[in-house]
Amino acid sequence: MNPSGQTSPEEWGEQMDDKVIVDLLGQVGSLFTSSLELKETINFMLRAAANLVMFDTASVFLLDEDGRHLSAFATYPFSENVASVAKFALGEGIIGWAAEQRKVVSVADATKDRRFKSLDMGYAPKSTLVMPLESPRQLLGALTISRREIQPFSSLEQALMQVIVSQAAISVDNARLYSNQKRQLAEIAQQKRELEVANAQINEISRLKSEFLANMSHELRTPLNAILGFSEILKDNLVALSPEKQQECLENIHASGKHLLELVNDVLDLSKIEAGRMELSYDRFDVLSALREVHNVIRSLSERRDIQLTMEVVPETLEIRADKSKFKQVLYNLLSNAIKFTPQGGRVWVDAHVSDEDLTVTVGDTGIGIPREHQNKIFDEFYQLEQTTRRVEGTGLGLSLTQRLVQLHGGRISVESEPGHGSRFTFTLPLTGIDVPAVHDGKRILIIEDNKSNRELAQMVLGAHGYVVDIAIDGNEGLYKARHDAYDLVLMDIRLPGMDGLTLTRLLKSDPKTATLPIVALSANAMKGDEQDALSAGCIGYITKPIEVATFVEQVSEFVRQRDAKL
Ligand code: ADP
C-alpha cells in the first residue's frame, strides 16, 4: 500500500498470481472471438483491462470513416463521459500521435509531455499509457489508460495491455466488418424491395397498355361498324328506306364519324402534351358564355337520358384569361363523364365561382360514384373502373387529358365521391398571375432531371409556352447533350444519381466550350446554404421545387432574357 491507501503497481504486480493471469488471458481470448457487437467488444476490453491493470480512467477512440479523426467511443469507469471527451485529429495530442505513428506511448506525467492535449475529464491525467488499436488490416483507433498520480505503468502491465489490445483490435475489426455486412445486406434487401415495386409498376403499366389497345380497337370498331354498315345500305340500296330513315342513317354516320374524330384527337392531344408540344393560346373570355357553348353540345346527351343539367356562375359576368378551347374541353370531359355515369333521371350540375385568387369550377353528379381506392387512379392514362352493370363507352384517357390541361394552366383538379351517391370533380384556374405568355419559339432548354414527374411537368409547362425542351435523365447524359447541342438555358436538378448537379455545373463552367451556357439550379433542397452552393458552383439562379407553375415560366423566361441581353 502506498501512503494514499492505494496498492502501488509494483505491489499489485507481485500480488497477481500466475494462474490468475493465465485464467484472465484465456477469458480475454474466448470472449473477444465470440462477440460481433462493437460496443460489447469494447466494453469487455475496458473491463478486462480494469481487472488486469490498475488505473483511474480509460478511453477508447475509434478512427472516423474519413480516416483523419479519432472520436471517443467509450470511457471507463464513467461511460457517460463519452460525449464530453474531445475529438482528436490524427497526429494531435498524445493519443493522435500514438495512433498516427502506430507506437505505444507510456509517459510518467502526461501533463508535462509537449504533445499533451486535455481530455477534459475534470482532472489532469498523470501517468498515461496509450496504445494504438490496430488489426492486421488497418488502424482502428487507440486506447488510453491513466492514473491521477505519477505511477508509471510497468512493463508487465504494458505487456498485459498489449495482449488485450491486440485481441480487441481483431474483434473490433470483425465487429466493423460484421456491421458493414449487415448494412450492405439491409441495402440489398431495400434495393430488392424497390426492384419489386418497380417491377410491379412495369407489369401494371404493361397490363394497362394491353387493356388500352383492346379498348381502343373496340372503341374504333364501334363507330366504324356503324359508318360502314349504314353507308353500305345507302350505297347499294340494300334496304328500301323512307327519306326519314335515310336521313337517320346519314345522321348516324355523321355522329359516328365525329366520335371517331374525338377519339383520335384525345390520343393526339395526350401524345402532344407528353412530348411537351401542346401550346396554349390564351384569351380573355367570360366563363358563362364558355359554359353555355359546352351546354349546347352536351344537352342532347343529358336529355336523351332524362338527366337534369344545371349551371351556375357567380358572379355572372366573371371573366378569365385562359385557352378557351382547352377550358371547354375540360368542362366537356367532366360533364360527359358525369352524364355517362349517372343513371336515368339523375342530376348533373356545374358551379363556377371565385375563391381566393382562383376560379373554382365543380362538376357534380348523383351518379354511381367512385370507390375511394380508385379515386387517385382514375387520373392515370387508360384507367377505367370495371363497370359490371352496363358497358360504358370511353377510352380511359379523358381524365388524364383533363388533369394535364388544368395543370398546363397552373391549376389543380381533385375528386370527392361516394359510391352510390355521386361524384364531384373540382378544378381551379388561377385568375391572376397568368398573362398572355410571350412566345419563345426556337429557344432551347435542356432539363437535366432524374425524376420522371418533375421532368414531364417542367417540359409540359415550358413546351406550352413555345420553348423547345430537351431532356437528360442523369448527369452523364446532361454532360453529353450540353457539349454536343446548342441550348439557351440549362435547368439543372442538384440531386442527380451518379454525378450530382453541382459537380456537373462546375465541369461545364470549366470547359471553354460550355462555359457561357447559363445554368439555373432546380432543386428541392430548401436549406439556406444550398442556393449559395449552387451559385458558387456557377449557376446564375436557383428555382426551388416543387415549381409554382404560374411563376415558373416567368422565372425561366427572365433567365433567357438575361442571356439574350448579354449576347
Ligand atoms: P373514360 O370516361 O373514357 O373511361 P376517363 O379518364 O374520363 O375515361 O375516366 C376514367 C374512369 O373514371 C371512368 O372509366 C370511370 O370508371 C371513372 N369516372 C370518371 N368520371 C366519373 C363519374 N363522374 N362518376 C363515376 N365514375 C367516373
XYZ file of C-alpha atoms and ligand atoms in Angstrom:
594
model
C 0.000 0.000 0.000
C 1.195 3.498 -0.733
C 0.500 6.462 1.576
C -2.754 7.302 -0.225
C -4.076 3.841 0.702
C -3.841 2.532 -2.881
C -1.897 -0.523 -3.947
C 1.173 0.523 -5.876
C 1.657 -1.035 -9.334
C 4.682 -2.928 -8.084
C 2.783 -4.387 -5.122
C -0.177 -5.142 -7.368
C 2.022 -6.889 -9.905
C 3.540 -9.029 -7.182
C 0.104 -9.962 -5.831
C -1.065 -11.220 -9.205
C -0.502 -14.890 -9.198
C 0.454 -16.513 -12.487
C -2.625 -18.689 -12.522
C -4.944 -15.672 -12.282
C -3.132 -14.020 -15.186
C -3.318 -17.125 -17.334
C -7.031 -17.526 -16.470
C -7.788 -13.938 -17.336
C -5.892 -14.051 -20.595
C -7.793 -17.224 -21.503
C -11.103 -15.469 -20.848
C -9.982 -12.493 -22.908
C -9.365 -14.706 -25.911
C -12.643 -16.612 -25.788
C -14.822 -13.567 -25.166
C -13.253 -11.446 -27.864
C -13.779 -14.046 -30.504
C -17.395 -14.732 -29.529
C -18.827 -11.215 -29.795
C -19.558 -9.402 -33.025
C -21.081 -6.332 -31.420
C -18.712 -3.367 -31.353
C -19.985 -1.870 -28.108
C -19.878 -5.198 -26.312
C -16.340 -5.907 -27.525
C -15.030 -2.557 -26.409
C -16.794 -2.620 -23.064
C -15.307 -6.036 -22.454
C -11.859 -4.785 -23.399
C -12.183 -1.999 -20.809
C -13.460 -4.339 -18.116
C -10.732 -6.890 -18.838
C -8.114 -4.125 -18.692
C -9.523 -2.931 -15.351
C -9.270 -6.469 -13.959
C -5.659 -6.873 -15.011
C -4.154 -3.426 -14.624
C -4.833 -0.713 -12.115
C -5.793 2.705 -13.495
C -8.240 5.519 -12.799
C -9.685 6.160 -16.205
C -9.611 4.628 -19.625
C -10.899 5.807 -23.002
C -11.231 4.131 -26.354
C -11.024 6.221 -29.505
C -12.065 4.933 -32.906
C -10.891 6.260 -36.222
C -13.720 8.017 -38.112
C -14.703 6.928 -41.588
C -12.704 9.820 -43.041
C -9.605 8.171 -41.523
C -8.456 11.550 -40.179
C -10.146 11.889 -36.796
C -10.317 9.877 -33.598
C -13.610 10.058 -31.718
C -14.156 8.789 -28.186
C -16.269 5.643 -28.330
C -16.196 4.507 -24.689
C -14.861 5.709 -21.365
C -14.274 3.827 -18.151
C -15.407 3.808 -15.398
C -17.821 6.673 -16.230
C -19.364 5.715 -19.559
C -21.493 8.870 -19.583
C -18.272 10.872 -20.058
C -18.007 9.773 -23.683
C -19.942 12.715 -25.041
C -17.713 15.282 -23.320
C -14.385 13.772 -24.357
C -12.561 15.647 -27.040
C -12.199 14.507 -30.627
C -8.639 14.411 -31.930
C -7.253 14.819 -35.373
C -4.833 12.056 -36.287
C -1.455 13.303 -35.056
C -2.980 15.646 -32.469
C -2.300 15.187 -28.724
C -0.569 12.128 -27.301
C -3.431 9.925 -28.469
C -3.381 11.262 -32.024
C 0.404 10.966 -32.113
C 0.430 7.340 -30.889
C -2.271 6.372 -33.402
C -0.605 8.119 -36.315
C 2.833 6.730 -35.504
C 1.327 3.374 -34.535
C 3.509 3.405 -31.437
C 2.839 2.652 -27.778
C 3.405 5.717 -25.587
C 3.957 5.422 -21.875
C 4.586 8.677 -20.008
C 5.098 9.246 -16.292
C 3.303 12.613 -16.341
C 1.142 13.323 -19.370
C 0.667 16.965 -18.419
C 4.420 17.519 -18.831
C 4.507 15.936 -22.279
C 4.729 18.515 -25.095
C 2.109 16.566 -27.083
C -0.392 16.697 -24.213
C -3.862 17.905 -25.007
C -6.514 17.799 -22.267
C -9.247 15.207 -22.476
C -11.327 17.449 -20.262
C -12.171 14.661 -17.809
C -12.307 17.003 -14.847
C -8.737 16.308 -13.811
C -5.315 16.139 -15.465
C -4.090 12.573 -16.094
C -0.568 11.901 -14.847
C 0.908 8.512 -15.728
C -0.592 7.532 -19.035
C -0.363 4.590 -21.393
C -1.600 4.978 -24.984
C -1.797 2.016 -27.324
C -2.779 2.079 -30.974
C -5.693 -0.190 -31.744
C -4.502 -1.909 -34.854
C -5.693 -5.043 -36.622
C -3.626 -6.819 -39.280
C -5.845 -4.999 -41.822
C -5.794 -1.443 -40.599
C -5.513 1.175 -37.856
C -8.781 1.257 -35.912
C -8.147 3.764 -33.143
C -6.373 3.958 -29.803
C -6.829 3.026 -26.157
C -5.587 5.188 -23.338
C -5.414 4.417 -19.619
C -4.342 6.962 -16.997
C -3.653 7.398 -13.323
C -4.242 10.535 -11.283
C -0.873 10.086 -9.587
C 2.577 9.658 -11.011
C 2.894 5.874 -11.044
C 4.286 4.836 -14.426
C 2.917 1.652 -15.987
C 5.300 -1.271 -15.528
C 6.499 -3.460 -18.395
C 4.308 -6.307 -17.125
C 1.287 -4.042 -17.214
C 2.203 -2.839 -20.680
C 2.595 -6.443 -21.852
C -0.811 -7.406 -20.400
C -2.431 -4.404 -22.024
C -0.768 -5.275 -25.297
C -2.378 -8.729 -25.259
C -5.798 -7.249 -24.540
C -5.467 -4.513 -27.146
C -4.240 -6.884 -29.884
C -7.122 -9.274 -29.238
C -9.596 -6.427 -29.041
C -8.361 -4.936 -32.312
C -9.184 -8.146 -34.166
C -12.610 -8.278 -32.546
C -13.263 -4.601 -33.313
C -12.257 -5.191 -36.911
C -14.569 -8.201 -37.105
C -17.389 -6.253 -35.487
C -16.953 -3.472 -38.025
C -16.865 -5.913 -40.911
C -19.951 -7.553 -39.483
C -21.834 -4.285 -39.141
C -20.793 -3.267 -42.688
C -22.015 -6.592 -43.914
C -25.290 -6.126 -42.051
C -25.678 -2.652 -43.587
C -24.936 -3.974 -47.057
C -27.432 -6.784 -46.593
C -30.047 -4.256 -45.481
C -29.249 -2.128 -48.548
C -29.559 -5.133 -50.830
C -32.864 -6.056 -49.193
C -34.064 -2.459 -49.700
C -32.943 -2.487 -53.354
C -34.741 -5.770 -53.797
C -37.917 -4.279 -52.387
C -37.563 -1.241 -54.700
C -36.991 -3.524 -57.680
C -40.080 -5.496 -56.778
C -42.126 -2.299 -56.612
C -40.674 -1.093 -59.953
C -41.399 -4.479 -61.457
C -44.954 -4.407 -60.229
C -45.323 -0.908 -61.707
C -43.947 -2.051 -65.055
C -46.321 -5.010 -65.051
C -49.218 -2.744 -64.196
C -48.278 -0.297 -66.995
C -47.959 -3.123 -69.462
C -51.305 -4.530 -68.351
C -52.931 -1.109 -68.736
C -51.385 -0.669 -72.189
C -52.716 -4.024 -73.407
C -56.065 -3.191 -71.909
C -55.929 0.192 -73.638
C -55.144 -1.370 -77.016
C -58.010 -3.815 -76.622
C -60.294 -0.968 -75.556
C -59.064 1.329 -78.254
C -59.664 -1.198 -81.016
C -63.122 -1.803 -79.633
C -63.752 1.931 -79.468
C -62.601 2.356 -83.064
C -64.579 -0.604 -84.316
C -67.915 0.500 -82.815
C -68.253 3.765 -84.785
C -66.545 2.218 -87.821
C -69.127 -0.579 -87.831
C -71.903 1.986 -87.842
C -70.231 4.058 -90.571
C -69.531 1.068 -92.818
C -72.896 -0.642 -92.203
C -75.110 2.387 -92.763
C -73.088 3.678 -95.717
C -73.278 0.238 -97.347
C -77.071 0.221 -97.004
C -77.257 3.648 -98.616
C -74.648 2.959 -101.307
C -76.076 -0.337 -102.543
C -79.715 0.363 -101.797
C -79.798 -2.885 -99.797
C -82.965 -1.959 -97.912
C -85.834 0.166 -99.184
C -85.695 3.221 -96.901
C -88.085 6.101 -96.436
C -86.483 9.562 -96.782
C -86.677 9.913 -92.956
C -84.874 6.600 -92.453
C -82.231 7.625 -94.961
C -81.743 10.862 -93.029
C -81.397 8.835 -89.806
C -78.714 6.681 -91.444
C -76.803 9.763 -92.537
C -77.034 11.290 -89.073
C -75.787 8.067 -87.569
C -72.822 8.018 -89.930
C -72.095 11.646 -89.144
C -72.276 11.121 -85.360
C -70.044 8.050 -85.549
C -67.513 9.976 -87.661
C -67.495 12.757 -85.073
C -66.991 10.273 -82.276
C -64.051 8.748 -84.138
C -62.528 12.172 -84.568
C -62.867 12.889 -80.843
C -61.156 9.634 -80.025
C -58.253 10.298 -82.343
C -57.986 13.874 -81.070
C -57.787 12.708 -77.445
C -54.943 10.355 -78.266
C -53.165 13.044 -80.259
C -53.631 15.664 -77.546
C -52.181 13.368 -74.932
C -49.174 12.470 -77.016
C -48.636 16.180 -77.763
C -48.671 17.001 -74.058
C -46.342 14.068 -73.362
C -43.883 15.410 -75.891
C -44.176 18.935 -74.458
C -45.603 20.243 -77.699
C -49.053 21.340 -76.526
C -49.290 25.123 -76.843
C -51.945 27.138 -75.095
C -53.484 30.065 -76.857
C -54.557 32.476 -74.134
C -57.632 34.604 -74.500
C -59.879 36.682 -72.270
C -63.459 35.372 -72.207
C -66.432 35.198 -69.902
C -66.988 31.923 -68.102
C -70.762 31.872 -68.579
C -70.523 32.033 -72.380
C -67.979 29.191 -72.434
C -70.271 27.132 -70.192
C -73.245 27.804 -72.483
C -71.292 26.659 -75.517
C -70.438 23.378 -73.781
C -74.034 23.090 -72.597
C -75.287 23.331 -76.180
C -73.062 20.470 -77.267
C -73.848 18.233 -74.335
C -77.553 18.978 -73.874
C -78.733 16.247 -76.228
C -76.782 13.666 -74.215
C -78.453 14.652 -70.958
C -81.902 14.954 -72.485
C -81.633 11.530 -74.038
C -81.060 10.060 -70.595
C -83.524 12.312 -68.840
C -80.835 13.899 -66.699
C -81.402 17.342 -65.239
C -78.426 19.571 -66.150
C -77.957 22.948 -64.422
C -75.161 25.544 -64.479
C -74.372 28.482 -62.218
C -71.626 31.121 -62.444
C -71.045 33.628 -59.628
C -70.655 36.485 -60.486
C -72.398 36.058 -63.815
C -70.004 38.456 -65.532
C -66.912 36.534 -64.394
C -64.051 36.669 -66.891
C -60.855 34.631 -67.032
C -57.731 34.508 -69.100
C -57.108 31.002 -70.399
C -57.119 28.902 -73.529
C -60.859 28.898 -74.232
C -60.989 25.749 -76.328
C -58.986 23.805 -73.720
C -61.178 25.196 -70.927
C -64.250 23.978 -72.834
C -62.579 20.619 -73.430
C -62.034 20.193 -69.674
C -65.686 21.013 -68.975
C -66.874 18.780 -71.773
C -64.849 15.814 -70.493
C -66.092 16.225 -66.934
C -69.693 16.772 -67.971
C -69.807 13.893 -70.434
C -68.427 11.593 -67.711
C -70.965 12.912 -65.202
C -73.786 12.174 -67.632
C -72.301 8.851 -68.683
C -72.028 7.588 -65.112
C -75.388 8.873 -63.833
C -78.444 6.664 -64.183
C -81.598 7.809 -65.914
C -83.460 10.589 -64.080
C -80.391 11.773 -62.115
C -78.939 15.244 -61.734
C -75.712 16.866 -63.040
C -74.631 20.398 -62.230
C -71.793 22.871 -62.777
C -70.905 25.530 -60.274
C -68.248 28.159 -61.066
C -67.225 30.826 -58.574
C -64.264 32.872 -57.417
C -62.342 31.673 -54.355
C -59.182 33.475 -53.232
C -57.130 34.079 -56.363
C -58.716 31.222 -58.292
C -61.680 30.359 -60.405
C -63.129 27.191 -58.860
C -65.352 25.004 -61.003
C -67.210 21.983 -59.651
C -68.917 19.415 -61.845
C -71.170 17.246 -59.701
C -73.498 14.349 -60.337
C -75.838 11.995 -58.474
C -74.387 9.016 -60.311
C -72.777 5.701 -59.427
C -69.792 7.263 -57.622
C -66.183 6.050 -57.400
C -64.818 3.873 -54.571
C -62.093 5.622 -52.556
C -59.316 3.243 -53.627
C -59.839 4.204 -57.280
C -60.132 7.950 -56.816
C -56.444 8.750 -57.403
C -56.003 6.217 -60.169
C -58.780 7.477 -62.440
C -56.477 10.344 -63.467
C -53.952 7.829 -64.832
C -53.958 7.187 -68.537
C -56.123 4.280 -69.652
C -57.542 3.697 -66.189
C -61.175 2.646 -66.125
C -63.236 1.008 -63.438
C -64.889 -2.280 -64.170
C -68.495 -1.418 -64.980
C -70.472 -4.527 -64.171
C -73.935 -3.201 -64.876
C -73.521 -1.928 -68.438
C -70.816 -1.252 -70.985
C -69.956 2.409 -70.918
C -68.052 3.781 -73.847
C -64.759 5.559 -73.311
C -61.036 5.062 -73.607
C -59.826 5.939 -70.135
C -57.988 8.979 -71.497
C -60.484 11.740 -70.701
C -59.485 12.460 -67.097
C -55.761 12.204 -67.650
C -56.061 14.682 -70.503
C -58.308 16.891 -68.373
C -55.828 16.887 -65.500
C -52.936 17.806 -67.776
C -54.877 20.633 -69.399
C -55.742 22.053 -65.981
C -52.109 21.755 -64.848
C -50.897 23.458 -68.016
C -52.958 26.459 -66.951
C -51.370 26.379 -63.489
C -54.441 24.835 -61.846
C -55.319 21.693 -59.883
C -58.067 19.085 -60.092
C -59.459 16.757 -57.439
C -62.386 14.433 -56.867
C -64.719 13.671 -53.977
C -67.052 10.781 -54.376
C -69.101 8.193 -52.561
C -70.265 5.040 -54.316
C -73.999 5.191 -54.903
C -74.183 8.888 -54.022
C -72.411 10.578 -56.908
C -69.144 12.414 -57.581
C -67.833 15.977 -57.503
C -64.848 16.919 -59.650
C -63.390 20.307 -58.725
C -60.749 22.178 -60.670
C -59.177 25.581 -60.138
C -57.569 28.001 -62.545
C -55.544 30.987 -61.325
C -57.293 34.265 -62.050
C -54.133 36.325 -61.791
C -50.501 35.616 -62.485
C -51.099 34.228 -65.931
C -50.608 36.854 -68.533
C -50.718 36.168 -72.208
C -47.419 34.336 -72.449
C -44.720 35.528 -74.770
C -43.922 33.053 -77.491
C -40.424 31.664 -77.136
C -40.251 29.897 -80.436
C -36.929 28.290 -81.041
C -35.453 28.936 -77.554
C -33.907 25.687 -76.495
C -33.860 24.482 -72.918
C -32.101 21.426 -71.572
C -33.687 19.945 -68.434
C -31.356 17.646 -66.503
C -33.641 15.861 -64.052
C -33.889 12.241 -62.933
C -37.437 12.381 -61.590
C -39.938 11.491 -64.315
C -42.895 13.513 -62.994
C -40.797 16.642 -62.375
C -39.329 16.308 -65.846
C -42.687 15.901 -67.502
C -44.269 18.796 -65.645
C -41.429 21.212 -66.496
C -41.369 20.002 -70.085
C -45.125 20.302 -70.416
C -45.287 23.829 -68.993
C -42.303 25.148 -70.960
C -43.421 23.364 -74.130
C -46.822 25.037 -73.816
C -45.063 28.400 -73.897
C -43.188 27.739 -77.094
C -39.870 26.511 -75.711
C -38.139 23.610 -77.368
C -37.304 21.316 -74.480
C -34.696 18.597 -74.407
C -34.280 16.132 -71.562
C -31.357 14.403 -69.884
C -32.127 11.945 -67.116
C -28.764 11.968 -65.367
C -25.508 13.887 -65.124
C -23.674 11.943 -67.829
C -26.414 12.365 -70.399
C -26.641 16.043 -69.422
C -22.901 16.493 -69.939
C -23.050 14.815 -73.321
C -26.022 16.854 -74.534
C -24.652 20.170 -73.243
C -21.400 19.515 -75.100
C -22.945 18.336 -78.355
C -26.008 20.538 -78.793
C -26.761 24.261 -78.524
C -29.063 25.461 -75.738
C -30.208 28.835 -74.468
C -30.545 27.618 -70.885
C -29.939 24.551 -68.730
C -32.261 23.671 -65.836
C -30.154 21.542 -63.539
C -31.501 19.279 -60.821
C -28.960 19.174 -57.978
C -29.556 15.699 -56.564
C -28.818 13.509 -59.538
C -27.785 9.867 -59.419
C -24.095 9.390 -60.156
C -22.620 12.777 -60.988
C -24.587 15.360 -58.973
C -25.768 18.689 -60.360
C -23.144 20.840 -58.624
C -20.260 18.722 -59.959
C -21.747 18.815 -63.448
C -22.181 22.605 -63.246
C -18.526 23.034 -62.242
C -17.476 20.756 -65.085
C -19.491 22.677 -67.680
C -18.244 26.009 -66.372
C -14.616 24.918 -66.536
C -14.920 23.759 -70.147
C -14.444 26.701 -72.587
C -16.941 25.085 -74.947
C -19.794 25.223 -72.407
C -18.586 27.931 -70.003
C -21.019 30.582 -71.283
C -24.063 28.307 -71.163
C -26.373 29.714 -68.460
C -27.312 27.125 -65.832
C -30.178 27.507 -63.365
C -30.361 25.120 -60.409
C -33.679 23.354 -59.965
C -33.704 21.851 -56.545
C -35.910 20.592 -53.765
C -33.160 21.328 -51.220
C -34.650 24.139 -49.233
C -31.705 24.720 -46.883
C -30.233 28.175 -46.720
C -26.751 27.208 -47.879
C -27.965 25.281 -50.921
C -28.676 28.329 -53.052
C -25.231 29.687 -52.177
C -23.635 26.334 -53.122
C -25.393 26.410 -56.494
C -24.326 29.997 -57.173
C -20.737 29.232 -56.114
C -20.668 26.266 -58.493
C -21.525 28.636 -61.349
C -25.341 28.661 -61.580
C -26.893 32.020 -62.459
C -30.025 31.339 -60.423
C -31.937 28.925 -58.250
C -35.531 27.728 -58.597
C -36.976 25.645 -55.773
C -39.113 22.581 -56.332
C -41.969 21.875 -56.336
C -42.232 24.502 -59.052
C -45.041 27.028 -58.974
C -46.421 26.540 -62.439
C -47.724 30.097 -62.722
C -44.375 31.719 -61.911
C -42.051 29.053 -63.280
C -42.341 30.146 -66.908
C -41.819 33.773 -65.906
C -38.674 32.866 -63.942
C -37.276 30.806 -66.811
C -38.164 33.498 -69.373
C -36.379 36.104 -67.262
C -33.181 33.997 -67.280
C -33.472 33.547 -71.049
C -33.993 37.328 -71.458
C -30.873 37.975 -69.371
C -28.894 35.699 -71.658
C -30.272 37.393 -74.791
C -29.328 40.794 -73.374
C -25.744 39.586 -72.911
C -25.355 38.287 -76.448
P -63.427 7.243 -69.863
O -64.569 8.056 -69.391
O -63.110 7.424 -71.294
O -63.489 5.815 -69.449
P -61.905 8.934 -68.091
O -60.440 9.105 -67.958
O -62.710 10.129 -68.414
O -62.105 7.789 -69.151
O -62.444 8.302 -66.753
C -61.786 7.196 -66.185
C -62.719 6.377 -65.325
O -63.095 7.123 -64.160
C -64.028 6.039 -65.994
O -63.901 4.911 -66.825
C -64.926 5.774 -64.794
O -64.709 4.485 -64.297
C -64.416 6.776 -63.760
N -65.219 8.026 -63.743
C -64.902 9.204 -64.316
N -65.855 10.141 -64.057
C -66.784 9.534 -63.301
C -68.040 9.965 -62.709
N -68.480 11.205 -62.824
N -68.722 9.057 -61.975
C -68.261 7.790 -61.829
N -67.112 7.315 -62.358
C -66.395 8.177 -63.093
